[in-house]
Amino acid sequence: KQEVTQIPAALSVPEGENLVLNCSFTDSAIYNLQWFRQDPGKGLTSLLLIQSSQREQTSGRLNASLDKSSGRSTLYIAASQPGDSATYLCALSGSARQLTFGSGTQLTVLP
Amino acid sequence: DGGITQSPKYLFRKEGQNVTLSCEQNLNHDAMYWYRQDPGQGLRLIYYSQIVNDFQKGDIAEGYSVSREKKESFPLTVTSAQKNPTAFYLCASSMSGKNQPQHFGDGTRLSIL
């Protein structure tokens, strides 16, 4: 059964810093990996989707990488802003087309 | 605007009562999903449906039921058999196909009176 781990559970950085969020998984037989953002009391917003055959995806200040051989993905946020403060979740899609989620990293960007 | 609408935003359930959470989408998506989120945890899949009139159990289906009579609607009933229903419930939808992103509603927070 797929297990997804996100460490650290919480991260606090000063504004302007570049940062990396980590996601590790146990089963490399995946279709894709998604990174989501969740604001308090809200639903999830899809940030990036990396297909199994891809190594990375970029959107604005965000860059996500995927290394299936090591069971790891990273989300890089450049020049962080207070508006980036949220919980970031990674999720993997496998043969059952279901998403398996990590427990998230709560990011706080201090002004 | 296209999107997913969940209602109500907050819901309270009395002991022994069934309650139904609504999820409607106008994205013309084939697949719909229900997740449960507990504090500090990721999402766990309750039920999903790839097509009208068909649905499958997820990892934590016990105490829940769903129907998919229309493409746009996927209501979730939390039955009295669900002993710990207090949670944040999220509905999602996607196009069919293995690399289609899931899009989420704003959730319903269910509490026990």
mmCIF file of C-alpha atoms in Angstrom:
data_model
loop_
_atom_site.group_PDB
_atom_site.id
_atom_site.type_symbol
_atom_site.label_atom_id
_atom_site.label_comp_id
_atom_site.label_asym_id
_atom_site.label_seq_id
_atom_site.Cartn_x
_atom_site.Cartn_y
_atom_site.Cartn_z
ATOM 1 C CA LYS A 1 0.000 0.000 0.000
ATOM 2 C CA GLN A 2 1.312 3.437 -0.960
ATOM 3 C CA GLU A 3 2.528 5.579 1.932
ATOM 4 C CA VAL A 4 3.288 9.276 1.520
ATOM 5 C CA THR A 5 5.365 11.273 3.983
ATOM 6 C CA GLN A 6 5.916 15.022 4.160
ATOM 7 C CA ILE A 7 8.641 16.401 6.381
ATOM 8 C CA PRO A 8 8.735 18.831 8.099
ATOM 9 C CA ALA A 9 5.158 19.132 9.338
ATOM 10 C CA ALA A 10 5.649 22.877 9.778
ATOM 11 C CA LEU A 11 8.130 25.407 8.421
ATOM 12 C CA SER A 12 8.614 29.109 9.118
ATOM 13 C CA VAL A 13 10.804 31.306 6.896
ATOM 14 C CA PRO A 14 11.429 35.038 6.432
ATOM 15 C CA GLU A 15 10.003 36.737 3.375
ATOM 16 C CA GLY A 16 12.159 36.546 0.261
ATOM 17 C CA GLU A 17 13.784 33.241 1.105
ATOM 18 C CA ASN A 18 13.857 30.366 -1.376
ATOM 19 C CA LEU A 19 12.570 27.143 0.145
ATOM 20 C CA VAL A 20 12.053 23.454 -0.596
ATOM 21 C CA LEU A 21 9.215 21.234 0.585
ATOM 22 C CA ASN A 22 9.734 17.480 0.561
ATOM 23 C CA CYS A 23 7.494 14.540 -0.246
ATOM 24 C CA SER A 24 8.546 10.887 -0.130
ATOM 25 C CA PHE A 25 6.611 7.803 -1.205
ATOM 26 C CA THR A 26 7.059 4.054 -0.946
ATOM 27 C CA ASP A 27 5.649 2.704 -4.256
ATOM 28 C CA SER A 28 7.177 4.037 -7.472
ATOM 29 C CA ALA A 29 4.399 2.550 -9.666
ATOM 30 C CA ILE A 30 2.542 5.838 -10.021
ATOM 31 C CA TYR A 31 0.719 7.660 -12.804
ATOM 32 C CA ASN A 32 1.415 11.139 -11.511
ATOM 33 C CA LEU A 33 2.117 13.314 -8.493
ATOM 34 C CA GLN A 34 0.217 16.479 -7.640
ATOM 35 C CA TRP A 35 1.091 19.332 -5.330
ATOM 36 C CA PHE A 36 -1.804 21.190 -3.722
ATOM 37 C CA ARG A 37 -2.163 24.290 -1.596
ATOM 38 C CA GLN A 38 -4.761 24.483 1.197
ATOM 39 C CA ASP A 39 -5.674 27.693 2.991
ATOM 40 C CA PRO A 40 -7.264 27.409 6.475
ATOM 41 C CA GLY A 41 -10.836 26.115 6.317
ATOM 42 C CA LYS A 42 -10.743 25.897 2.534
ATOM 43 C CA GLY A 43 -10.539 23.282 -0.156
ATOM 44 C CA LEU A 44 -7.447 22.339 -2.132
ATOM 45 C CA THR A 45 -6.003 24.272 -5.052
ATOM 46 C CA SER A 46 -3.976 22.264 -7.553
ATOM 47 C CA LEU A 47 -0.543 23.830 -8.087
ATOM 48 C CA LEU A 48 1.355 21.393 -10.283
ATOM 49 C CA LEU A 49 0.898 17.899 -11.713
ATOM 50 C CA ILE A 50 3.935 15.857 -12.763
ATOM 51 C CA GLN A 51 3.275 12.846 -14.928
ATOM 52 C CA SER A 52 5.205 9.650 -14.275
ATOM 53 C CA SER A 53 7.346 10.152 -17.386
ATOM 54 C CA GLN A 54 8.295 13.717 -16.441
ATOM 55 C CA ARG A 55 11.067 14.974 -14.152
ATOM 56 C CA GLU A 56 9.752 18.422 -13.317
ATOM 57 C CA GLN A 57 7.066 21.032 -13.859
ATOM 58 C CA THR A 58 7.209 24.790 -13.419
ATOM 59 C CA SER A 59 4.571 27.437 -12.815
ATOM 60 C CA GLY A 60 5.688 30.949 -12.001
ATOM 61 C CA ARG A 61 7.764 30.869 -8.807
ATOM 62 C CA LEU A 62 6.994 27.191 -8.253
ATOM 63 C CA ASN A 63 9.026 24.250 -9.494
ATOM 64 C CA ALA A 64 8.208 20.641 -8.680
ATOM 65 C CA SER A 65 10.518 17.701 -9.340
ATOM 66 C CA LEU A 66 9.918 13.968 -9.354
ATOM 67 C CA ASP A 67 12.467 11.181 -8.826
ATOM 68 C CA LYS A 68 10.642 7.857 -8.923
ATOM 69 C CA SER A 69 13.787 5.799 -8.361
ATOM 70 C CA SER A 70 14.360 7.389 -4.973
ATOM 71 C CA GLY A 71 10.657 7.847 -4.172
ATOM 72 C CA ARG A 72 10.950 11.588 -3.732
ATOM 73 C CA SER A 73 9.413 14.822 -4.942
ATOM 74 C CA THR A 74 10.283 18.387 -4.029
ATOM 75 C CA LEU A 75 8.366 21.637 -4.366
ATOM 76 C CA TYR A 76 10.671 24.639 -4.735
ATOM 77 C CA ILE A 77 9.237 28.078 -3.981
ATOM 78 C CA ALA A 78 11.361 31.016 -5.083
ATOM 79 C CA ALA A 79 11.346 34.412 -3.382
ATOM 80 C CA SER A 80 8.697 33.462 -0.845
ATOM 81 C CA GLN A 81 5.956 35.953 0.078
ATOM 82 C CA PRO A 82 3.566 36.166 3.058
ATOM 83 C CA GLY A 83 0.764 35.222 0.652
ATOM 84 C CA ASP A 84 2.453 31.847 0.172
ATOM 85 C CA SER A 85 1.564 30.937 3.770
ATOM 86 C CA ALA A 86 -0.643 27.844 3.615
ATOM 87 C CA THR A 87 -0.497 24.073 3.982
ATOM 88 C CA TYR A 88 1.082 22.287 1.039
ATOM 89 C CA LEU A 89 0.021 18.708 0.299
ATOM 90 C CA CYS A 90 1.441 16.205 -2.146
ATOM 91 C CA ALA A 91 -0.667 13.361 -3.519
ATOM 92 C CA LEU A 92 0.082 10.391 -5.752
ATOM 93 C CA SER A 93 -2.149 8.671 -8.282
ATOM 94 C CA GLY A 94 -1.623 4.964 -8.922
ATOM 95 C CA SER A 95 -3.298 2.201 -10.900
ATOM 96 C CA ALA A 96 -6.575 2.559 -8.999
ATOM 97 C CA ARG A 97 -6.760 6.227 -10.118
ATOM 98 C CA GLN A 98 -7.131 7.199 -6.482
ATOM 99 C CA LEU A 99 -5.044 9.908 -4.837
ATOM 100 C CA THR A 100 -3.005 9.030 -1.764
ATOM 101 C CA PHE A 101 -2.152 12.130 0.251
ATOM 102 C CA GLY A 102 0.631 13.104 2.580
ATOM 103 C CA SER A 103 -0.281 14.912 5.797
ATOM 104 C CA GLY A 104 1.087 18.226 4.520
ATOM 105 C CA THR A 105 3.641 20.882 5.430
ATOM 106 C CA GLN A 106 2.277 24.032 7.064
ATOM 107 C CA LEU A 107 4.295 26.961 5.695
ATOM 108 C CA THR A 108 4.467 30.373 7.345
ATOM 109 C CA VAL A 109 6.282 33.194 5.537
ATOM 110 C CA LEU A 110 7.093 36.006 7.937
ATOM 111 C CA PRO A 111 6.985 39.609 6.651
ATOM 112 C CA ASP B 1 -17.836 30.363 -13.568
ATOM 113 C CA GLY B 2 -17.207 26.640 -13.661
ATOM 114 C CA GLY B 3 -16.500 24.941 -10.390
ATOM 115 C CA ILE B 4 -17.509 22.628 -7.601
ATOM 116 C CA THR B 5 -20.102 23.708 -5.051
ATOM 117 C CA GLN B 6 -20.384 22.037 -1.680
ATOM 118 C CA SER B 7 -23.216 22.780 0.726
ATOM 119 C CA PRO B 8 -23.741 23.489 3.476
ATOM 120 C CA LYS B 9 -20.443 24.987 4.640
ATOM 121 C CA TYR B 10 -21.162 23.959 8.250
ATOM 122 C CA LEU B 11 -23.397 21.078 9.381
ATOM 123 C CA PHE B 12 -24.354 19.768 12.786
ATOM 124 C CA ARG B 13 -25.559 16.252 13.440
ATOM 125 C CA LYS B 14 -27.415 14.868 16.404
ATOM 126 C CA GLU B 15 -26.650 11.407 17.698
ATOM 127 C CA GLY B 16 -28.380 8.709 15.636
ATOM 128 C CA GLN B 17 -29.160 11.052 12.769
ATOM 129 C CA ASN B 18 -28.259 10.661 9.105
ATOM 130 C CA VAL B 19 -27.099 13.782 7.269
ATOM 131 C CA THR B 20 -26.451 14.403 3.577
ATOM 132 C CA LEU B 21 -23.700 16.609 2.160
ATOM 133 C CA SER B 22 -24.237 18.079 -1.273
ATOM 134 C CA CYS B 23 -21.660 18.285 -4.075
ATOM 135 C CA GLU B 24 -22.455 19.751 -7.483
ATOM 136 C CA GLN B 25 -20.060 20.425 -10.373
ATOM 137 C CA ASN B 26 -20.536 22.232 -13.675
ATOM 138 C CA LEU B 27 -17.152 21.319 -15.131
ATOM 139 C CA ASN B 28 -18.581 18.438 -17.168
ATOM 140 C CA HIS B 29 -16.232 16.082 -15.328
ATOM 141 C CA ASP B 30 -16.876 12.364 -15.465
ATOM 142 C CA ALA B 31 -15.282 11.404 -12.155
ATOM 143 C CA MET B 32 -16.202 12.606 -8.674
ATOM 144 C CA TYR B 33 -14.696 11.877 -5.271
ATOM 145 C CA TRP B 34 -15.389 12.322 -1.553
ATOM 146 C CA TYR B 35 -12.566 12.756 0.955
ATOM 147 C CA ARG B 36 -12.429 13.161 4.698
ATOM 148 C CA GLN B 37 -9.800 15.336 6.399
ATOM 149 C CA ASP B 38 -9.049 15.198 10.120
ATOM 150 C CA PRO B 39 -6.988 17.916 11.874
ATOM 151 C CA GLY B 40 -3.308 17.844 10.937
ATOM 152 C CA GLN B 41 -3.801 14.966 8.537
ATOM 153 C CA GLY B 42 -3.982 14.440 4.837
ATOM 154 C CA LEU B 43 -7.126 13.463 2.963
ATOM 155 C CA ARG B 44 -8.552 9.952 2.981
ATOM 156 C CA LEU B 45 -10.819 8.676 0.211
ATOM 157 C CA ILE B 46 -14.370 7.686 1.197
ATOM 158 C CA TYR B 47 -16.068 6.935 -2.161
ATOM 159 C CA TYR B 48 -15.482 7.707 -5.806
ATOM 160 C CA SER B 49 -17.451 7.482 -9.022
ATOM 161 C CA GLN B 50 -16.020 7.274 -12.542
ATOM 162 C CA ILE B 51 -19.395 7.340 -14.299
ATOM 163 C CA VAL B 52 -23.082 7.921 -13.649
ATOM 164 C CA ASN B 53 -24.851 5.129 -11.739
ATOM 165 C CA ASP B 54 -21.576 3.562 -10.676
ATOM 166 C CA PHE B 55 -19.365 4.146 -7.635
ATOM 167 C CA GLN B 56 -16.668 2.355 -5.627
ATOM 168 C CA LYS B 57 -15.629 2.302 -1.985
ATOM 169 C CA GLY B 58 -12.473 4.061 -0.959
ATOM 170 C CA ASP B 59 -10.301 3.398 2.073
ATOM 171 C CA ILE B 60 -12.823 4.480 4.740
ATOM 172 C CA ALA B 61 -16.318 3.820 3.311
ATOM 173 C CA GLU B 62 -17.850 2.283 6.443
ATOM 174 C CA GLY B 63 -20.695 4.414 7.805
ATOM 175 C CA TYR B 64 -21.072 6.394 4.568
ATOM 176 C CA SER B 65 -23.226 6.039 1.441
ATOM 177 C CA VAL B 66 -23.350 7.824 -1.924
ATOM 178 C CA SER B 67 -25.388 7.990 -5.113
ATOM 179 C CA ARG B 68 -24.552 9.162 -8.634
ATOM 180 C CA GLU B 69 -27.840 9.614 -10.469
ATOM 181 C CA LYS B 70 -26.651 12.636 -12.432
ATOM 182 C CA LYS B 71 -23.245 13.516 -13.859
ATOM 183 C CA GLU B 72 -23.251 16.841 -12.018
ATOM 184 C CA SER B 73 -24.142 15.573 -8.547
ATOM 185 C CA PHE B 74 -22.527 13.225 -6.031
ATOM 186 C CA PRO B 75 -24.190 13.519 -2.601
ATOM 187 C CA LEU B 76 -22.640 11.885 0.465
ATOM 188 C CA THR B 77 -24.765 10.581 3.352
ATOM 189 C CA VAL B 78 -23.118 10.222 6.736
ATOM 190 C CA THR B 79 -25.136 7.557 8.507
ATOM 191 C CA SER B 80 -25.597 6.904 12.215
ATOM 192 C CA ALA B 81 -23.258 3.934 11.762
ATOM 193 C CA GLN B 82 -20.335 6.350 11.386
ATOM 194 C CA LYS B 83 -19.253 6.669 15.026
ATOM 195 C CA ASN B 84 -16.743 9.470 14.606
ATOM 196 C CA PRO B 85 -18.167 11.729 11.882
ATOM 197 C CA THR B 86 -16.663 15.033 13.056
ATOM 198 C CA ALA B 87 -14.344 16.089 10.221
ATOM 199 C CA PHE B 88 -13.877 18.315 7.197
ATOM 200 C CA TYR B 89 -15.392 16.737 4.071
ATOM 201 C CA LEU B 90 -14.082 17.599 0.621
ATOM 202 C CA CYS B 91 -15.576 16.784 -2.761
ATOM 203 C CA ALA B 92 -13.488 16.690 -5.926
ATOM 204 C CA SER B 93 -13.963 16.010 -9.616
ATOM 205 C CA SER B 94 -11.804 15.307 -12.641
ATOM 206 C CA MET B 95 -11.947 14.399 -16.292
ATOM 207 C CA SER B 96 -11.499 10.723 -17.038
ATOM 208 C CA GLY B 97 -7.987 9.596 -17.881
ATOM 209 C CA LYS B 98 -4.983 8.816 -15.744
ATOM 210 C CA ASN B 99 -3.273 12.218 -15.784
ATOM 211 C CA GLN B 100 -6.169 14.530 -15.130
ATOM 212 C CA PRO B 101 -5.856 16.792 -12.072
ATOM 213 C CA GLN B 102 -8.539 16.711 -9.425
ATOM 214 C CA HIS B 103 -10.363 19.950 -8.632
ATOM 215 C CA PHE B 104 -11.802 20.541 -5.178
ATOM 216 C CA GLY B 105 -14.767 22.292 -3.598
ATOM 217 C CA ASP B 106 -14.486 24.442 -0.465
ATOM 218 C CA GLY B 107 -15.576 21.686 1.887
ATOM 219 C CA THR B 108 -18.242 21.028 4.519
ATOM 220 C CA ARG B 109 -17.350 20.964 8.212
ATOM 221 C CA LEU B 110 -19.475 18.427 10.092
ATOM 222 C CA SER B 111 -19.779 18.522 13.867
ATOM 223 C CA ILE B 112 -21.695 16.459 16.410
ATOM 224 C CA LEU B 113 -24.132 18.165 18.793
#
